[in-house]
Amino acid sequence: MGVIPETMLAWVKARDEEDGMELIECPVPSPSAGQVLVKTHATSVCGTDLHIWKWDEWSQLEVPLNTITGHETCGVVVGIGENVKSHSIGDFIAVECHIADWTCDRCLEGNAHICEKGNIFGVNVNGAFAPYFVIDALNARSSPSDVPSIHASVQDPLGNAIHTLMGGPVKDATIAIHGLGPIGLFAVDAARAMGAKKIIATDWDNNYRMNIAKQLGADIVLGKDDDIISTIFAETNGKGVDNSCEFSGAPLALSNAIKSTRMGGVLNILAVYGTDPIVPMNEIVFRYLTVNGINGRKMWDTWDVMHELLIEGNLQIEKVVTHSMPYADLQSAIQLMLKGTCGKIVLTFE
Ligand SMILES: [Zn+2]
Ligand SMILES: [Zn+2]
């Protein structure tokens, strides 16, 4: 496994401005009690990392300057803190980035992903755009051995997609996926693997990602030139879909999703809206919709379902992960994401 160096080159949010990212020499951390030290194999770049790069209002509040960012990651355990019995040197793990205290009311009721005293790895505390990182042993999830390391880092967004889908019926259900960023694409793939009856995928005008949705097996892919609501009704015997998932953060997509979910159906929302959208509330009331706000992953129900799917081998992660590049090229990855001509981008480490 080699000698662990004392320092490493890591990407930190160094300056209080757009971009403001620097690849600088940092100490390799050592694991505290209850933590493991991990040698990074791959870290994927998330929309959240783009927010931090842009340094929007949310990032300025959440990310302390000089934080090592990057939260979607996997690697091999190379160091073990005191009191850790669950892990051994050499274990291959993927990270759950929501770090919980496991004692608050939310944790005790089974919602550790919204822990009242939680932190997010790579956002509030140092993360994994770096060759080594430390993480609570509980958050270092054993990764199925058949999943190549180039795909194992995406369990964070894949888990987001599965958590969102599972807010409503999936098997034998009609499902609309609104917004085809990487999480939306993972949702198309997972819905198919979980036995959805019909999948309707919608985006605005990103043809690159709409094509991936088709390759993943979406039955119908719609864009800005289509009448989204009437097409969804036409494809569902005039009823609307059983389960709508909104990932875009676009007010129009939210409105379309509400109006095209069947009577008594479910709308699951994992999206961030720039401004408060106008919501057709009467449609929610009279269509008797259940609306779920979703974030993170259930710890550990979502992970268990995801690992079953990964082990079955019926997911097509290679179609969503469109690019991989050395981690020193983070800035190229960001530029590609700004253009939108990519699915998920994975940064690799030696
Ligand atoms: Zn993420
Ligand atoms: Zn808690």
PDB file of N, CA and C in Angstrom, residues 13-21 55 60 65:
ATOM      1  N   LYS A  13     -11.042  25.739  -1.349  1.00  0.00           N
ATOM      2  CA  LYS A  13     -11.711  27.008  -1.673  1.00  0.00           C
ATOM      3  C   LYS A  13     -10.928  28.083  -0.937  1.00  0.00           C
ATOM      4  N   ALA A  14      -9.985  28.709  -1.641  1.00  0.00           N
ATOM      5  CA  ALA A  14      -8.992  29.551  -0.969  1.00  0.00           C
ATOM      6  C   ALA A  14      -9.401  31.015  -0.910  1.00  0.00           C
ATOM      7  N   ARG A  15     -10.178  31.469  -1.912  1.00  0.00           N
ATOM      8  CA  ARG A  15     -10.461  32.901  -1.996  1.00  0.00           C
ATOM      9  C   ARG A  15     -11.961  33.176  -2.011  1.00  0.00           C
ATOM     10  N   ASP A  16     -12.323  34.304  -1.418  1.00  0.00           N
ATOM     11  CA  ASP A  16     -13.704  34.722  -1.235  1.00  0.00           C
ATOM     12  C   ASP A  16     -14.244  35.325  -2.537  1.00  0.00           C
ATOM     13  N   GLU A  17     -14.322  34.508  -3.604  1.00  0.00           N
ATOM     14  CA  GLU A  17     -14.745  35.023  -4.914  1.00  0.00           C
ATOM     15  C   GLU A  17     -15.103  33.849  -5.834  1.00  0.00           C
ATOM     16  N   GLU A  18     -15.737  34.163  -6.984  1.00  0.00           N
ATOM     17  CA  GLU A  18     -16.012  33.128  -7.987  1.00  0.00           C
ATOM     18  C   GLU A  18     -14.703  32.417  -8.336  1.00  0.00           C
ATOM     19  N   ASP A  19     -14.796  31.118  -8.620  1.00  0.00           N
ATOM     20  CA  ASP A  19     -13.615  30.244  -8.755  1.00  0.00           C
ATOM     21  C   ASP A  19     -12.931  30.201  -7.379  1.00  0.00           C
ATOM     22  N   GLY A  20     -11.855  30.924  -7.171  1.00  0.00           N
ATOM     23  CA  GLY A  20     -11.234  30.975  -5.841  1.00  0.00           C
ATOM     24  C   GLY A  20     -10.707  29.630  -5.365  1.00  0.00           C
ATOM     25  N   MET A  21     -10.581  28.649  -6.304  1.00  0.00           N
ATOM     26  CA  MET A  21     -10.090  27.318  -5.946  1.00  0.00           C
ATOM     27  C   MET A  21      -8.588  27.259  -6.222  1.00  0.00           C
ATOM     28  N   TRP A  55     -19.493  30.394  -6.013  1.00  0.00           N
ATOM     29  CA  TRP A  55     -19.491  31.149  -4.756  1.00  0.00           C
ATOM     30  C   TRP A  55     -20.791  31.941  -4.606  1.00  0.00           C
ATOM     31  N   GLN A  60     -21.372  30.754   0.298  1.00  0.00           N
ATOM     32  CA  GLN A  60     -20.689  31.691   1.200  1.00  0.00           C
ATOM     33  C   GLN A  60     -21.103  31.452   2.649  1.00  0.00           C
ATOM     34  N   LEU A  65     -13.795  29.307   4.265  1.00  0.00           N
ATOM     35  CA  LEU A  65     -12.637  29.436   3.380  1.00  0.00           C
ATOM     36  C   LEU A  65     -11.551  28.466   3.833  1.00  0.00           C
TER      37      LEU A  65
END
